[in-house]
mmCIF file of C-alpha atoms in Angstrom:
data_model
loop_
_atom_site.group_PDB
_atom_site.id
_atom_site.type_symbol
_atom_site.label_atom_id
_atom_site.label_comp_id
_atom_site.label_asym_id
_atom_site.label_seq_id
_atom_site.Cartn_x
_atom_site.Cartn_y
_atom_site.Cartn_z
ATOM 1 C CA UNK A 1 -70.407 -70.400 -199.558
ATOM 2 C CA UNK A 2 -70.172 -74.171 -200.737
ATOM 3 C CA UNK A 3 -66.797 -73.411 -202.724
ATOM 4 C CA UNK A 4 -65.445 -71.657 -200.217
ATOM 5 C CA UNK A 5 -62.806 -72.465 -197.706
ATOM 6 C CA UNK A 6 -62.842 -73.148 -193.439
ATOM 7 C CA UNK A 7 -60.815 -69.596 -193.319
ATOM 8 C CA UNK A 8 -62.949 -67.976 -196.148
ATOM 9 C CA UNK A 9 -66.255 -68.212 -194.126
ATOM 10 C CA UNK A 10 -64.601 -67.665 -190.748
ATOM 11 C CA UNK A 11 -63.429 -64.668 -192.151
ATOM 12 C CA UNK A 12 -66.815 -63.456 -193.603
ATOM 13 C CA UNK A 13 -68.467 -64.238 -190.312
ATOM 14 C CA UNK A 14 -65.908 -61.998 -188.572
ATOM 15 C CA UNK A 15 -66.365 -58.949 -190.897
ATOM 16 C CA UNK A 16 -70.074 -59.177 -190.930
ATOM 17 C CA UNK A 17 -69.746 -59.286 -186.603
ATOM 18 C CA UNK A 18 -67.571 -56.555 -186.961
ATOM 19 C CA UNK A 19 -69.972 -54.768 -189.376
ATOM 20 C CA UNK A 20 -72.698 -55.607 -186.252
ATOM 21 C CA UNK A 21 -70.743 -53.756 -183.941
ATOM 22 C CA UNK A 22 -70.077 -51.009 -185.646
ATOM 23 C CA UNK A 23 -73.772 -50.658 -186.214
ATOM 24 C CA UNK A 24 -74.018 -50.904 -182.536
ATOM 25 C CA UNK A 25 -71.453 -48.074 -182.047
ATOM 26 C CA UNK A 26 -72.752 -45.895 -184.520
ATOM 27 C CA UNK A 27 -76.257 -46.702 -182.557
ATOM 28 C CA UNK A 28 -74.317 -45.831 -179.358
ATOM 29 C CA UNK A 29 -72.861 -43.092 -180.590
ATOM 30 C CA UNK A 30 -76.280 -41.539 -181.582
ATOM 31 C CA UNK A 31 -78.075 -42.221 -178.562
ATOM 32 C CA UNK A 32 -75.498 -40.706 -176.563
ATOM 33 C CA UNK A 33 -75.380 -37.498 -178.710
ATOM 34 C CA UNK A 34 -79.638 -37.422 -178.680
ATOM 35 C CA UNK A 35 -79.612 -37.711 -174.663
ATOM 36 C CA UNK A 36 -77.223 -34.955 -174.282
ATOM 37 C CA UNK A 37 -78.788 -32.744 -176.560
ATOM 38 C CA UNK A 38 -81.838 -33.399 -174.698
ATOM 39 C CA UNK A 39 -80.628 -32.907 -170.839
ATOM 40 C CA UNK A 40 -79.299 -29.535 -172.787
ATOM 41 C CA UNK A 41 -82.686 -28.743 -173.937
ATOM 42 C CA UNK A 42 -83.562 -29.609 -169.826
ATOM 43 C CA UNK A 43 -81.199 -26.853 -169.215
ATOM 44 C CA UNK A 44 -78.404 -29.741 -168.258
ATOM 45 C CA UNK A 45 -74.862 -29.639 -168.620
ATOM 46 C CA UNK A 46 -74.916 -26.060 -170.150
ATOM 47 C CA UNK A 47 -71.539 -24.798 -168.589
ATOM 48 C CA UNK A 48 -68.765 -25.439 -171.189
ATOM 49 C CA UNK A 49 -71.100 -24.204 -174.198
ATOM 50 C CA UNK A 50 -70.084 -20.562 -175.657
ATOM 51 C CA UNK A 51 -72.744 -18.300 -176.696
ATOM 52 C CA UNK A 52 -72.805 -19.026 -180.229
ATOM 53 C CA UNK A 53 -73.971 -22.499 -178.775
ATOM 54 C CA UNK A 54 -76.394 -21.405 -176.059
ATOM 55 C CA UNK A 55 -78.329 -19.003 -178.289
ATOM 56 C CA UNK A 56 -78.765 -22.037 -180.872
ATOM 57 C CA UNK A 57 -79.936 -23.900 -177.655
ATOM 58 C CA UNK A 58 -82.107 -20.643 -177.099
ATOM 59 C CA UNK A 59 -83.633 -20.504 -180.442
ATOM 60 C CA UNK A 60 -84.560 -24.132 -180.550
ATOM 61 C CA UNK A 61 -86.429 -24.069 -177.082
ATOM 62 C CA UNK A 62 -88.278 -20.530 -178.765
ATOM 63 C CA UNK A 63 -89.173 -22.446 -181.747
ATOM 64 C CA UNK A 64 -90.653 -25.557 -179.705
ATOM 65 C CA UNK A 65 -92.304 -22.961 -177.416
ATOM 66 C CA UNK A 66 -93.884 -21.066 -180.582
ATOM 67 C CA UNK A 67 -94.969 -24.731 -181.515
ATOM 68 C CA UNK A 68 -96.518 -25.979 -178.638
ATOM 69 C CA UNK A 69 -98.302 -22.695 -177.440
ATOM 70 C CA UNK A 70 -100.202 -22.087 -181.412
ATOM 71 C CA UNK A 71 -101.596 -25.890 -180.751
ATOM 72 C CA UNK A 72 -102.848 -25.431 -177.128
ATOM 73 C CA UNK A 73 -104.335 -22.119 -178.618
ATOM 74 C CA UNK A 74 -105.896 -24.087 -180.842
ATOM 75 C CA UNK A 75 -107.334 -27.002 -178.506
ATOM 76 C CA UNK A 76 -108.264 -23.816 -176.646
ATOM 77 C CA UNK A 77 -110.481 -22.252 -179.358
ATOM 78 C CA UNK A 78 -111.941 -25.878 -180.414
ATOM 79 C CA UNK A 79 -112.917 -26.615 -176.721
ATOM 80 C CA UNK A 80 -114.786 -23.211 -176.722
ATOM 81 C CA UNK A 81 -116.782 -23.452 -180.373
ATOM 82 C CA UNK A 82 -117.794 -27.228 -178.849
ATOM 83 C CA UNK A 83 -118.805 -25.477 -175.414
ATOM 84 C CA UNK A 84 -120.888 -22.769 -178.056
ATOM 85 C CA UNK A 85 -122.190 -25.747 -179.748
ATOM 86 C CA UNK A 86 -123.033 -27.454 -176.833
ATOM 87 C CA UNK A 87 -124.736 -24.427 -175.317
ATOM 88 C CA UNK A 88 -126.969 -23.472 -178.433
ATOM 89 C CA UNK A 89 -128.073 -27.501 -178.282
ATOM 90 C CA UNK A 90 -129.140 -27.142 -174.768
ATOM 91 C CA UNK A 91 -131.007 -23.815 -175.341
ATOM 92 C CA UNK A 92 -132.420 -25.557 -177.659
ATOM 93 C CA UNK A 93 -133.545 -28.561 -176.103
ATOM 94 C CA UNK A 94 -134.755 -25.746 -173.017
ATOM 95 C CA UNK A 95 -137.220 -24.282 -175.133
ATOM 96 C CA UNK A 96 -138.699 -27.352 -176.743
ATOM 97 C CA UNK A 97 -139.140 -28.832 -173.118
ATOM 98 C CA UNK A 98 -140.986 -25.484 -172.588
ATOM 99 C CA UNK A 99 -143.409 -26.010 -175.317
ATOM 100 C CA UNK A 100 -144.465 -29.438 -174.204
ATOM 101 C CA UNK A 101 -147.489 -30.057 -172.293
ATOM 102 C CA UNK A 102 -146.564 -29.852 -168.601
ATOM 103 C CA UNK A 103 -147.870 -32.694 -166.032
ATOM 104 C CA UNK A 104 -148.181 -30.505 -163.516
ATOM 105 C CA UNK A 105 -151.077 -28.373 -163.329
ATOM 106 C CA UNK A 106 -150.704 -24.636 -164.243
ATOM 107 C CA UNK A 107 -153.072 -23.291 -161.052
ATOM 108 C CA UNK A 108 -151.323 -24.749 -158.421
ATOM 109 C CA UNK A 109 -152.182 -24.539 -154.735
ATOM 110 C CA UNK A 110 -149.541 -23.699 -152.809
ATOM 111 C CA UNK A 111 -147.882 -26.118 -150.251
ATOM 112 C CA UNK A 112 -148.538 -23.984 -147.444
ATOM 113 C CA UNK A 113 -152.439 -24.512 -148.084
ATOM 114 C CA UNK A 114 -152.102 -28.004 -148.498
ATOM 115 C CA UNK A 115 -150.325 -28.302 -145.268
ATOM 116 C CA UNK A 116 -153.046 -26.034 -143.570
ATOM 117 C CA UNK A 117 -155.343 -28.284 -145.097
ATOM 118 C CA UNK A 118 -154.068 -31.410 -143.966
ATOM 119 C CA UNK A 119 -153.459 -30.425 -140.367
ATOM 120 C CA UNK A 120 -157.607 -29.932 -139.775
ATOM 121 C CA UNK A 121 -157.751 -33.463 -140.156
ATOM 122 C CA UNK A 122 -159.582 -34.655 -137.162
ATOM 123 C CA UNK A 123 -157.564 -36.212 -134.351
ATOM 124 C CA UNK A 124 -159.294 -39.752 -133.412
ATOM 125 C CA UNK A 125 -156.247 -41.560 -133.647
ATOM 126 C CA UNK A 126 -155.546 -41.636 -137.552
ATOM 127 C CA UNK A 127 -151.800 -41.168 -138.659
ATOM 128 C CA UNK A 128 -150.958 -37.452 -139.354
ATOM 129 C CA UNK A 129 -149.295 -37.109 -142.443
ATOM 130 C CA UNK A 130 -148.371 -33.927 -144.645
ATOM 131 C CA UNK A 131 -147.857 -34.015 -148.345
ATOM 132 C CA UNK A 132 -145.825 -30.449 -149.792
ATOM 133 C CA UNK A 133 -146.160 -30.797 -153.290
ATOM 134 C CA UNK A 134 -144.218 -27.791 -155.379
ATOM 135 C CA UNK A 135 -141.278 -26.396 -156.192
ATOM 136 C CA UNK A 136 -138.926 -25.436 -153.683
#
């Protein structure tokens, strides 16, 4: 670039903008020709396609449908061995809960006795109060 002339470099700078913007229209180009292909895909701007054209269109939407519907089976059939999994686990878990020592007492009296029993308190005055203890 030192040797070179006012005219030399002016004219290098000018091809390499020119080489920029046809970059930029290739770029252009492509992004234009991805978007329609896409709204065509949408079912957009079908009308001047022949049939040759619309059963490519056809094909490719079959393909992406093929695609799309083996990987939600899958998802599908991975969400249902975790439920499994999940579901032995908590079986599981139920009956090691059932083999520990309970805190409550295995003869229980039953609320309804201990409500009886609570209302032949005598009635000088003291607070009346019921306990139900159980399950419902």
């Amino acid at each position: 670039m030192w040797g070179r002339s006012f005219e030399d470099c002016f004219k290098w700078e000018t091809d390499n903008g020119k080489i920029e913007n046809d970059s930029n229209d290739i770029l252009r180009k492509k992004v234009e020709d991805k978007s329609h292909e896409l709204r065509q895909l949408n079912g957009e701007d079908l009308q001047g396609l022949t049939l040759q054209e619309l059963q490519k269109i056809e094909e490719h939407l079959k393909r992406g449908l093929s695609n799309v519907s083996k990987l939600k089976d899958e998802k599908v059939m991975q969400e249902i061995s975790a439920l499994k999994r999940k579901g032995v686990e908590l079986m599981e878990e139920n009956q090691r809960l059932k083999k520990v020592p309970s805190l409550i007492p295995l003869h229980r009296q039953s609320s309804e006795s201990i409500i009886s029993n609570s209302s032949n308190l005598p009635e000088d005055g003291g607070s009346d109060t019921s306990l139900k203890l159980g399950l419902p």
